[in-house]
XYZ file of C-alpha atoms in Angstrom:
606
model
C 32.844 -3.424 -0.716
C 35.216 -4.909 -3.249
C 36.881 -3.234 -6.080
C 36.370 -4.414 -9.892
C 39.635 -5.169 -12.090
C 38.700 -2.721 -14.701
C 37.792 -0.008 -12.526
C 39.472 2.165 -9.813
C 37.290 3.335 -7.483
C 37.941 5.983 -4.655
C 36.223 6.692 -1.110
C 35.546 9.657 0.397
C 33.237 9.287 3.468
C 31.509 11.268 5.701
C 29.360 11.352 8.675
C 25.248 11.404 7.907
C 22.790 13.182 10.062
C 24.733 13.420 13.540
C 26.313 9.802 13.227
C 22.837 8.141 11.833
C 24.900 6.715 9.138
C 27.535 7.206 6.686
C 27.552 9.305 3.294
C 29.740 7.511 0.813
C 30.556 9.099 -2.845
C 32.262 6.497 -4.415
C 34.650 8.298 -7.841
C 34.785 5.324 -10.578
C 37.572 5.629 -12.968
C 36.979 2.969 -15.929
C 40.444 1.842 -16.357
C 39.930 -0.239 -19.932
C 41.222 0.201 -23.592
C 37.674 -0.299 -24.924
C 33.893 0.809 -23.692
C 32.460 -1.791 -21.548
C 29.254 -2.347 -20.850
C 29.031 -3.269 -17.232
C 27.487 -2.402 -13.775
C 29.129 -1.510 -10.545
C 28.103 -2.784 -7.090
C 28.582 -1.709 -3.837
C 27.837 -3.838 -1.100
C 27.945 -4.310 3.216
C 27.839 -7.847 4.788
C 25.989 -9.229 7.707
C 27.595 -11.905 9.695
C 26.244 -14.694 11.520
C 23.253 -14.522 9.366
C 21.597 -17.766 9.871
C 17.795 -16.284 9.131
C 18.028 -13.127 7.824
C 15.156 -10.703 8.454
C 14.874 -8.131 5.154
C 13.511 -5.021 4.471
C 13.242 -3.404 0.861
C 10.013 -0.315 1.868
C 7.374 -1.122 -0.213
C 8.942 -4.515 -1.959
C 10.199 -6.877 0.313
C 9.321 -7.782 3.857
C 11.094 -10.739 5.643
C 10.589 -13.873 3.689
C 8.208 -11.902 1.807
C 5.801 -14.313 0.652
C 4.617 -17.093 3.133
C 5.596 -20.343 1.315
C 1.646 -21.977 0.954
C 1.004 -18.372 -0.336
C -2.310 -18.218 -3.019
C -0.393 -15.276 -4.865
C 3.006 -15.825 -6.313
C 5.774 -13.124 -5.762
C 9.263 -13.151 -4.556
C 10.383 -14.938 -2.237
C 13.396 -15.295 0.129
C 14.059 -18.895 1.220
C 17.778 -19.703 2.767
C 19.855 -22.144 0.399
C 17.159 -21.487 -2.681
C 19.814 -21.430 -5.691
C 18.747 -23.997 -8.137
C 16.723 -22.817 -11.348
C 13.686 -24.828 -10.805
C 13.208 -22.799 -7.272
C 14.248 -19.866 -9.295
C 11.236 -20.485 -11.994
C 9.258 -20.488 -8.944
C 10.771 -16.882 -7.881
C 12.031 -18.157 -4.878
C 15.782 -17.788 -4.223
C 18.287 -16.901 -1.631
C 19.376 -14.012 -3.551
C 17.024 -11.023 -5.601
C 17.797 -7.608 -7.329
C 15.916 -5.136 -8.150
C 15.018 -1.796 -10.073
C 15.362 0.799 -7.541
C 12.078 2.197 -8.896
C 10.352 -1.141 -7.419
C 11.287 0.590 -3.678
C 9.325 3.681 -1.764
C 12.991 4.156 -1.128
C 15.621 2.796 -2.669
C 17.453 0.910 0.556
C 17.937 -2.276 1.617
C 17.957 -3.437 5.365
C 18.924 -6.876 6.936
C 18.916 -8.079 10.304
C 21.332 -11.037 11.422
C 18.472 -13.046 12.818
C 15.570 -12.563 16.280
C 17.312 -10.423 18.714
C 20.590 -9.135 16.744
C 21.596 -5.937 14.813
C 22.360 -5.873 11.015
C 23.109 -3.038 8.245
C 21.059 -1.202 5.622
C 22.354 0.646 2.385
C 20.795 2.782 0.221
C 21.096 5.542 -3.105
C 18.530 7.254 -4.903
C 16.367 6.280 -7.785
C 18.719 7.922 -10.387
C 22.370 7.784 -10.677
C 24.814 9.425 -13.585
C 25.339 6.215 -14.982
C 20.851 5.247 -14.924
C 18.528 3.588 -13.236
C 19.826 2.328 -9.613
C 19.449 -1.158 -8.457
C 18.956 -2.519 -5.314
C 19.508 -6.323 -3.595
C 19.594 -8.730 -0.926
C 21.693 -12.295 -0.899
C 22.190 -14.731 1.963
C 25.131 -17.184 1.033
C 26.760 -19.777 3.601
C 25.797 -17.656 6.960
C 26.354 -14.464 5.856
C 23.572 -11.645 4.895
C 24.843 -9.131 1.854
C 22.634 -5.960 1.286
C 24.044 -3.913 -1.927
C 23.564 -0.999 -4.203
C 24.108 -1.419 -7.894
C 24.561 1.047 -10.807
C 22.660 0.836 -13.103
C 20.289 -2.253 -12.107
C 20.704 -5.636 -13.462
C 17.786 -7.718 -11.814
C 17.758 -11.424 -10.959
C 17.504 -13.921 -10.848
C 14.219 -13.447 -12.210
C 12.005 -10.085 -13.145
C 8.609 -10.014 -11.875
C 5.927 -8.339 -14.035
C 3.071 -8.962 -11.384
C 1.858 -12.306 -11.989
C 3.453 -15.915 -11.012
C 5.282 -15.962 -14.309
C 8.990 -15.213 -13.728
C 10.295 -12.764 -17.125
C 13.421 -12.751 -18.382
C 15.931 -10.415 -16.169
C 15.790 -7.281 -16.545
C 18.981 -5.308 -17.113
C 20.105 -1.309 -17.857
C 23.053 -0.708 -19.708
C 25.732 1.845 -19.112
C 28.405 1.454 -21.941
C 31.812 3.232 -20.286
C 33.549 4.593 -22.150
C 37.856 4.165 -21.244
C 38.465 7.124 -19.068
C 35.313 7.770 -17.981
C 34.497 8.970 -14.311
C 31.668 9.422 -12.400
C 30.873 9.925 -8.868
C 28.100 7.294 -7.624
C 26.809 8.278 -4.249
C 25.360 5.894 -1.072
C 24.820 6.179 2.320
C 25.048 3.074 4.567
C 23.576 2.443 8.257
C 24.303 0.038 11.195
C 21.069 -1.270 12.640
C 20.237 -2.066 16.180
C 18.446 -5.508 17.025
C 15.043 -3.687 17.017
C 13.523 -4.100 13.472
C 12.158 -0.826 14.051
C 15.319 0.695 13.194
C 14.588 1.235 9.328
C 12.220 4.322 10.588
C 14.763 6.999 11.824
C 16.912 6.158 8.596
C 13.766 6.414 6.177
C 12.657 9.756 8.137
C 15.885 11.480 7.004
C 16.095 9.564 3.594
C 12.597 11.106 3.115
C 13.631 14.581 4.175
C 16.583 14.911 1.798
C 14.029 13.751 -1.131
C 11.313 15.677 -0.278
C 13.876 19.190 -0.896
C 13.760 17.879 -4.696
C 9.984 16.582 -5.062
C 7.789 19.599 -4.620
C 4.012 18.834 -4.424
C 2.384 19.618 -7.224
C -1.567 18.777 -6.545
C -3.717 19.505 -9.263
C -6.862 21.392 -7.645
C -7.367 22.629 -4.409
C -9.373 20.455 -1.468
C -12.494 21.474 -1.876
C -12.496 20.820 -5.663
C -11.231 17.704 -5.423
C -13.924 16.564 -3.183
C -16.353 18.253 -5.460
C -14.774 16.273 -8.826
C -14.743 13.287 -7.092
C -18.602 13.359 -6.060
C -19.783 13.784 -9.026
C -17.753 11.220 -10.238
C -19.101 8.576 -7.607
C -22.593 9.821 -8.691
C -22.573 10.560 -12.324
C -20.009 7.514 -13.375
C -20.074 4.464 -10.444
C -23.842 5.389 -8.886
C -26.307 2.782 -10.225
C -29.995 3.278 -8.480
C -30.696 -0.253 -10.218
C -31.019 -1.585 -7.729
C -28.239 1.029 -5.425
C -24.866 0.141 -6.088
C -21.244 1.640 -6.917
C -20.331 0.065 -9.510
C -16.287 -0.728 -8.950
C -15.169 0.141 -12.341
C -16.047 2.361 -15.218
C -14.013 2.482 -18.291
C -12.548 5.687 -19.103
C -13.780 5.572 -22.956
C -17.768 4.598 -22.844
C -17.293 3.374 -26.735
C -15.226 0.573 -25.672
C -16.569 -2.993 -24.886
C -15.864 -6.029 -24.117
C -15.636 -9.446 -25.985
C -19.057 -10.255 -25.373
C -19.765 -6.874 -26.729
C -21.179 -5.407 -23.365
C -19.231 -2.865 -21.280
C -15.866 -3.497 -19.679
C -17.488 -1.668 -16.546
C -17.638 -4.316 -13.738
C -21.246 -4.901 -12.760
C -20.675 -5.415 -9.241
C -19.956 -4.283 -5.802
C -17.760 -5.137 -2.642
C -19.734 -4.579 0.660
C -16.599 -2.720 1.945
C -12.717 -2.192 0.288
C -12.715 -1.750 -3.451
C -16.695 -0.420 -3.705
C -20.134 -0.195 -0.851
C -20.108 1.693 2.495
C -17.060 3.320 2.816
C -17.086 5.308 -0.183
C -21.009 5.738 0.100
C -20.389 7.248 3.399
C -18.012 9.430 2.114
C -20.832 10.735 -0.637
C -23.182 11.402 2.178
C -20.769 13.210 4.408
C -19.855 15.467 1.456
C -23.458 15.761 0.471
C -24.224 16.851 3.824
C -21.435 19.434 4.066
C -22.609 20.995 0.465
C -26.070 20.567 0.840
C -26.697 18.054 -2.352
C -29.263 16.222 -1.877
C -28.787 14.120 -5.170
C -25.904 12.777 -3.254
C -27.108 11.820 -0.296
C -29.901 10.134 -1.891
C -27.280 7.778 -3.659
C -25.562 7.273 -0.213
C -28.437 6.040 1.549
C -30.246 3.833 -1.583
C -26.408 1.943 -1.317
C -26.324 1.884 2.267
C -29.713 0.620 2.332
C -29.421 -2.018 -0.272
C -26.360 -3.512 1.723
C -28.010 -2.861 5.209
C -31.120 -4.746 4.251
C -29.542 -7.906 2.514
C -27.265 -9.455 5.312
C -25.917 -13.222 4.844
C -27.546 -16.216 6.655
C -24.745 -15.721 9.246
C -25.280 -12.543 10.542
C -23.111 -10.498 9.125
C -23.000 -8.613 5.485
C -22.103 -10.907 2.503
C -19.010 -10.205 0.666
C -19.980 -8.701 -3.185
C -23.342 -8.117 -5.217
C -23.009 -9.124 -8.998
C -25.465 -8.501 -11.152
C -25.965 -11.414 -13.192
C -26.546 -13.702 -9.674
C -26.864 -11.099 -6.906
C -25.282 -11.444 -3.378
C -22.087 -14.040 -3.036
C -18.891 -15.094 -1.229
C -15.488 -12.236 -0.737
C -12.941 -13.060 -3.434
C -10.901 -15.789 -1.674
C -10.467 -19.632 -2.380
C -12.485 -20.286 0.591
C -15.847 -21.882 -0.693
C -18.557 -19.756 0.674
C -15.919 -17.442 2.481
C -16.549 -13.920 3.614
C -13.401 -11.738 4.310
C -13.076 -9.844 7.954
C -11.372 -6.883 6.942
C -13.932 -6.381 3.929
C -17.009 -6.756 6.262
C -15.322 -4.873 9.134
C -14.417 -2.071 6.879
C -18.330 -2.110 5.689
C -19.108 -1.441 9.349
C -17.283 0.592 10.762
C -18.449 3.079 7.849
C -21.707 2.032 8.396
C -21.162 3.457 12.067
C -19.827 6.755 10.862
C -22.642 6.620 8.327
C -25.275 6.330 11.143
C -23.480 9.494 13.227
C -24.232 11.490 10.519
C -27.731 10.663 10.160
C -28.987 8.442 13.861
C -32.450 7.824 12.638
C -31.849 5.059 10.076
C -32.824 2.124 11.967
C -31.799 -0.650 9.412
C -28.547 0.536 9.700
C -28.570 0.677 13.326
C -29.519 -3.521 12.956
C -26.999 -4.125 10.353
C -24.485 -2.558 12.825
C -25.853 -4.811 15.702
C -25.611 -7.869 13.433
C -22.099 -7.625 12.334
C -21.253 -6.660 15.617
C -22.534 -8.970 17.274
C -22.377 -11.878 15.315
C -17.970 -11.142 14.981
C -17.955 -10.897 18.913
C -19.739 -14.262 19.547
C -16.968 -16.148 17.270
C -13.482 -14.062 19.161
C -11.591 -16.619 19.751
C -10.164 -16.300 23.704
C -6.825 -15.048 22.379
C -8.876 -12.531 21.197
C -8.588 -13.622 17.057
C -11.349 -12.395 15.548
C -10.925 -14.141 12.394
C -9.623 -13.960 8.675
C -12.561 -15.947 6.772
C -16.006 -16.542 8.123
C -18.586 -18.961 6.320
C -21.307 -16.725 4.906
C -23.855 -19.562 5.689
C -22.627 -21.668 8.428
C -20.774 -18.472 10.992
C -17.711 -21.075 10.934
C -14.390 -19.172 11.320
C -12.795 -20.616 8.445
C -9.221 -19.148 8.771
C -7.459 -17.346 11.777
C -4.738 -16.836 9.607
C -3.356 -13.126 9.488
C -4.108 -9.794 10.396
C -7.266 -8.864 8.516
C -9.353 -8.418 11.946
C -7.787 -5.557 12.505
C -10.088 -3.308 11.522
C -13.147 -4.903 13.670
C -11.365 -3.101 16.677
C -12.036 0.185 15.411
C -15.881 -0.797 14.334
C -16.191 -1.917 17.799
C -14.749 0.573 19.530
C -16.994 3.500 17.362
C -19.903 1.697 17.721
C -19.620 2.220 21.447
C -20.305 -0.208 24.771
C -18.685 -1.836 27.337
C -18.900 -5.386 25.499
C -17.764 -3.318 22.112
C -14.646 -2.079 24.110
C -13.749 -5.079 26.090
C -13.972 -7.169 22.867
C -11.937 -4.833 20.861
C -8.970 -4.434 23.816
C -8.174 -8.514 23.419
C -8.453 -8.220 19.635
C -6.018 -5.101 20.048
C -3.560 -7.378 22.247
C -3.617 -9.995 19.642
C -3.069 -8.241 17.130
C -0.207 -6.283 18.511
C 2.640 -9.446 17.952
C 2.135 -8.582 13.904
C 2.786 -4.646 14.434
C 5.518 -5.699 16.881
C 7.405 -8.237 14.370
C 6.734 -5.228 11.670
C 4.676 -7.871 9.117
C 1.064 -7.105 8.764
C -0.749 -9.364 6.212
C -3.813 -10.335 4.898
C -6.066 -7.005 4.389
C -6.498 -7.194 0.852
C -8.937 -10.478 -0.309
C -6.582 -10.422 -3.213
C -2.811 -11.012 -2.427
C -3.490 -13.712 0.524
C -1.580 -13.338 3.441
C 1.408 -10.707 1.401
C 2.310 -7.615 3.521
C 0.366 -4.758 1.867
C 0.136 -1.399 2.607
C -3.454 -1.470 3.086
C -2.559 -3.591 6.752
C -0.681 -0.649 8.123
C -3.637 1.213 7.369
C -6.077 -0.853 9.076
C -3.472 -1.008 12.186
C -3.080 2.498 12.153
C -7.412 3.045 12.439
C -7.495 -0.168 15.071
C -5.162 1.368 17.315
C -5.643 4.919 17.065
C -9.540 4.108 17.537
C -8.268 2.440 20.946
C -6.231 5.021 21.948
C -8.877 7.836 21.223
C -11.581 5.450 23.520
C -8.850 4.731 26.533
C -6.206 7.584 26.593
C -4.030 4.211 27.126
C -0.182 4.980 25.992
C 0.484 1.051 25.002
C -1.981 1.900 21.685
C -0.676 5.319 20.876
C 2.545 3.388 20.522
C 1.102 0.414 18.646
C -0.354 2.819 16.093
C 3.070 5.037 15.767
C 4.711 1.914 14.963
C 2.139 0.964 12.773
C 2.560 4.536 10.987
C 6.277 3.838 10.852
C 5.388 0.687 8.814
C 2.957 1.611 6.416
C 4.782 4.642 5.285
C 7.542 1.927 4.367
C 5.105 1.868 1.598
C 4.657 5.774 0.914
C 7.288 6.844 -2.378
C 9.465 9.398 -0.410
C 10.926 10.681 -3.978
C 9.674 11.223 -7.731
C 10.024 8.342 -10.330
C 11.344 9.272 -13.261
C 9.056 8.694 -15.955
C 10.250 8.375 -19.776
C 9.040 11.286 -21.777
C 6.572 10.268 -23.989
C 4.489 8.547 -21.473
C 1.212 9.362 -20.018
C 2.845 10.445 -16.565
C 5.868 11.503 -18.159
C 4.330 14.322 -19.770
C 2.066 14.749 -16.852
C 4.897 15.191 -14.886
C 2.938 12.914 -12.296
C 5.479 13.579 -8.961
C 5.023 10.320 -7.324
C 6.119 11.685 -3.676
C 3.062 10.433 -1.499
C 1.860 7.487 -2.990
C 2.151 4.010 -1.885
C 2.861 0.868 -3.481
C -0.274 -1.517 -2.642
C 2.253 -4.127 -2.238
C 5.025 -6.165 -2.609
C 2.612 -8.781 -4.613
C 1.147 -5.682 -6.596
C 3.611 -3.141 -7.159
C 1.954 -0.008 -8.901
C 0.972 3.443 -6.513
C -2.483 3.730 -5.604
C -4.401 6.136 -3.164
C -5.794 4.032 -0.740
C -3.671 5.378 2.375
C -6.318 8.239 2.021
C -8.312 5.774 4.403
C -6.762 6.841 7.454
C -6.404 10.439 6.832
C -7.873 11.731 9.729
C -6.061 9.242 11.756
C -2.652 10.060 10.980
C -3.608 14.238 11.976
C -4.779 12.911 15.088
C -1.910 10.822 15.299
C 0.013 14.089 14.752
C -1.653 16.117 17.501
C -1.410 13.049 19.791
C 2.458 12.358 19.574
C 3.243 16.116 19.064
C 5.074 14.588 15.865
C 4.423 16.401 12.737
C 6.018 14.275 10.665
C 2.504 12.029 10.208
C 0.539 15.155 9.060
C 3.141 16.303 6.490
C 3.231 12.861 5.234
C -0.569 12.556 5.490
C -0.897 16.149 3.632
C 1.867 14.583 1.044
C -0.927 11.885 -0.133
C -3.747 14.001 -0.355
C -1.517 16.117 -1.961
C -0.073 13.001 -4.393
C -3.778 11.774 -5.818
C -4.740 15.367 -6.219
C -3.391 14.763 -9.586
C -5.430 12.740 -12.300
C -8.418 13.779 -10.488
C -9.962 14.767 -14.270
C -11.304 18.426 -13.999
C -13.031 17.954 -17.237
C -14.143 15.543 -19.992
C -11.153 14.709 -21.779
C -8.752 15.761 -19.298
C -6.523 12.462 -19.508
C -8.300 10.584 -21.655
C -10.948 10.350 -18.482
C -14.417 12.107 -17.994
C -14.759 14.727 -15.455
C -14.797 13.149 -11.911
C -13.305 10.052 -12.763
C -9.762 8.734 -10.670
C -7.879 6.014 -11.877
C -6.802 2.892 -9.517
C -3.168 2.278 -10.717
C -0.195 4.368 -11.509
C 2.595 2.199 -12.660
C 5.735 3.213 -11.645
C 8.451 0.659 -12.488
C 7.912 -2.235 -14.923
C 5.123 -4.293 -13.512
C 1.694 -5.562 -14.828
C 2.320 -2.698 -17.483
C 5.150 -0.119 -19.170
C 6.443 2.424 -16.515
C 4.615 5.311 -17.317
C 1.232 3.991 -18.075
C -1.641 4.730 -16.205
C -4.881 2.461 -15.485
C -7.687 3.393 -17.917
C -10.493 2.676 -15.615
C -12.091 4.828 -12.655
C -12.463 2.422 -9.321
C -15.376 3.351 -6.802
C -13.183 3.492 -4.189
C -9.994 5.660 -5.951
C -12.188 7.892 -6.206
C -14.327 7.211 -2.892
C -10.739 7.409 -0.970
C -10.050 10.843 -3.038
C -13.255 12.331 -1.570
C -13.040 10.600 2.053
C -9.349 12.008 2.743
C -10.523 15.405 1.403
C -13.883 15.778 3.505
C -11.347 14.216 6.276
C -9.101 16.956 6.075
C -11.783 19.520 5.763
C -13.152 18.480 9.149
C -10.617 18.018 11.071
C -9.074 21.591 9.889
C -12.403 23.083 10.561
């Protein structure tokens, strides 16, 4: 850590949590005749850093982005200093808004096998806005703290157009003195070290983010079925709709509405959150709503692609088609695997619905006859031809748990060597490829999938090796999970909702606003709870349900929103919109996922 000429800056240090790191309060003394405006930064070097291996939770993983990446985002690359690399936001050095992070801390590992540092501060400092950063210059890895931010060497506002840096100002004034306060952490070789360090890091936030959840459980999975049936339910011809504007005046360009006229099979609309209608209409006794399940179910059940398994999305104006990747023809694995394992929970609920039972078979087996010995089960499948059409990634994942639920001996045998593949991406902590929409970026929505996989695998074989696979897979996703509240400008929309972010995730590194899809594996991470006799993965499971119990609207005009409705994004730093803004349409499956982690709660709590 270096001292600036115009500043004097004193250490006092202190042991943090039992020798897990070090507490540093750093007292700055501006030294100057006139105010300054100007940033400090504090910073810890890795040596004999050839390939660094980074981790900011929630918005940077390793490289980051895989060079041939579809989706632009940052991107670490080793010597990448010139401007025209820069343009293409790849460089050897980035900083960031601390709001950007599910916790403000940066980690780096030397290279495969060796130990590195981590730093970290909170969101807010006396002087603004914390930044945080990562630079690799001639063999040496630097991981810093900086207050208040100044980002480089390009902003990102969520699309592959780098924005001018972004930069807080603190104007000192000559004399002035504050205290700025980090803690800093030596790492082992095992890139599993960030999780003790974020446990405690979330513990000491969580003592100054209360939960604040809007309406109890049960309401909220009331609210958000009517929602799914009154706003996204269309019985022409039995879809959910994925979005529905929040004002019903407002159109589009072509003067229709800006509601999307389609449906995913699985992930962003279809099964999952259709199941999720028909286990809460079965719990209330509504028949309404389990009506609307089973005329969606049905309608996806009976119209399977020429391959064998379900397509990717229904539109309206041309019916079924291909997932939303640059494949021609391509169908997404975690999107149809998603589709049936619901479908399997589905047909629990109610055995007697043959075409579901088929559907079930089809995907099934149809996904098994293409594994690939290694046990792959694919990224991309031709919706025509059956050809695998990428391997690339982890988006198979959550076959294994569709297999495994579906039951059988070829089910379970298939989904052990998919579960042994798979395992090298939890292991080198970089999932990728669950979303159809980011590529092959590490999302959030991978640790969930790993997290249902293994946990399925466990629950079928009482084998250790994938209770451990899915802790570790826990430990990663909640990388994702904000462990403190964003402060929000006044006059915004979350501002004076006093929206406490504590519990949400950032989809991504690629798309980097909260949303409530870790309500997926709700139940999961209670079992996962009971199973490792570690409570820590119920409180933080409790902690989302908790989270996107807010802006659940409880009435018409609560939030701009009709009642039922549940907003996708929450933007939390600058990206894609102002911090403090708040998505004005309801997604199927925000508020699918809202009633799913509720009526998964509810059952498992009896």
């Amino acid at each position: 850590m270096r001292e600036a000429s115009d500043f004097r800056v004193e250490f006092r240090t202190s042991a943090w949590d039992d020798g897990l790191g070090t507490e540093v309060i750093a007292s700055a003394t501006y030294l100057g005749g006139e105010p300054l405006d100007a940033a400090l930064r504090f910073e810890l070097d890795v040596v004999d850093s050839d390939e660094p291996w980074w981790l900011i939770p929630g918005a940077f993983y390793g490289e980051n982005r895989p060079a041939a990446n579809d989706r632009v985002f940052p991107r670490f690359e080793v010597g990448a200093d010139s401007a025209e690399q820069h343009a293409a936001m790849v460089s050897s050095w980035w900083q960031f808004r601390s709001d950007r992070a599910a916790t403000p801390a940066v980690f780096a590992w030397a290279g495969e096998g060796r130990g590195g540092a981590a730093i970290a501060t909170a969101e807010s400092s006396p002087v603004g806005l914390t930044g945080v950063g990562l630079a690799h210059h001639d063999g040496v890895a630097t991981v810093s703290v900086t207050f208040p931010f100044r980002e480089g060497p390009v902003s990102y506002y969520g699309d592959g157009d780098p924005r001018p840096v972004e930069t807080a100002h603190h104007l000192w004034q000559p004399g002035e003195q504050v205290e700025l306060r980090f803690t800093t952490h030596e790492l082992s070789a095992d890139r599993h070290d960030y999780a003790p360090v974020l446990r405690v890091l979330h513990e000491r936030s969580a003592e100054t983010a209360p939960l604040r959840p809007w309406v109890e459980i049960d309401e909220a999975a009331d609210l958000a079925a009517e929602g799914l049936l009154n706003w996204h339910f269309d019985p022409d011809p039995g879809v959910l709709l994925e979005t529905v504007g929040f004002d019903r005046e407002v159109t589009g360009r072509d003067g229709t509405s800006v509601d999307r006229q389609a449906m995913h099979v699985g992930w962003v609309s279809g099964i999952p959150w259709a199941h999720a209608l028909l286990a809460h209409g079965h719990r209330v006794g509504d028949d309404a709503e389990t009506r609307a399940a089973r005329t969606v179910i049905d309608f996806i059940a009976d119209n399977l692609s020429p391959s064998g398994t379900f397509w990717g999305v229904w539109y309206r104006e041309h019916g079924w088609s291909q997932s939303w990747t640059s494949v021609p023809g391509g169908l997404h694995s975690r999107t149809l695997a998603e589709a049936t394992l619901f479908l399997v929970r589905a047909a629990a609920l109610e055995p007697d619905q043959a075409n579901w039972s088929r559907a079930i078979r089809s995907n099934l087996d149809t996904v098994v006859a293409r594994q690939r010995d290694d046990g792959n089960l694919g990224s991309i499948h031709d919706a025509v031809t059956g050809e695998v059409r990428s391997w690339n990634g982890a988006s198979g994942l959550t076959w294994i748990a569709a297999l495994v639920e579906a039951g059988g001996d070829r089910y379970l045998d298939a989904a052990r060597r998919a579960g042994e593949y798979y395992a090298r991406f939890v292991d080198d902590e970089y999932l990728c490829g669950a979303p159809e929409d980011v590529d092959l970026a590490p999302t959030s929505e991978d640790g969930y999938s790993a997290v249902i996989a293994y946990m399925a695998l466990h629950r079928a074989t009482r084998e250790s090796r994938w209770l451990e696979l899915a802790r570790r897979a826990a430990d990663w996703m909640l990388t994702f999970r904000y462990s403190y509240d964003v402060s929000f400008p006044e006059h915004t929309l979350l501002g004076r909702y006093d929206f406490g972010t504590r519990g949400g995730d950032q989809a991504s590194s690629s798309n980097q606003h909260l949303h409530a899809y870790g309500l997926v594996c709700t139940a999961e991470m209670l079992e996962l709870a009971r199973e490792t006799g570690d409570d820590h993965y119920r409180m933080r499971a409790d902690e989302t349900l908790a989270c996107f119990r807010q802006f659940v609207a409880r009435e018409d005009g609560d939030f701009n929103a009709y009642r039922g409705m549940v907003s996708e994004r929450f933007y939390q730093t600058s990206c894609f919109q102002p911090k403090g803004m708040l998505l004005t349409l309801s997604h199927a499956w925000s508020v699918g996922v809202l009633l799913l982690g509720c009526e998964q709660s509810i059952a498992v709590r009896g």
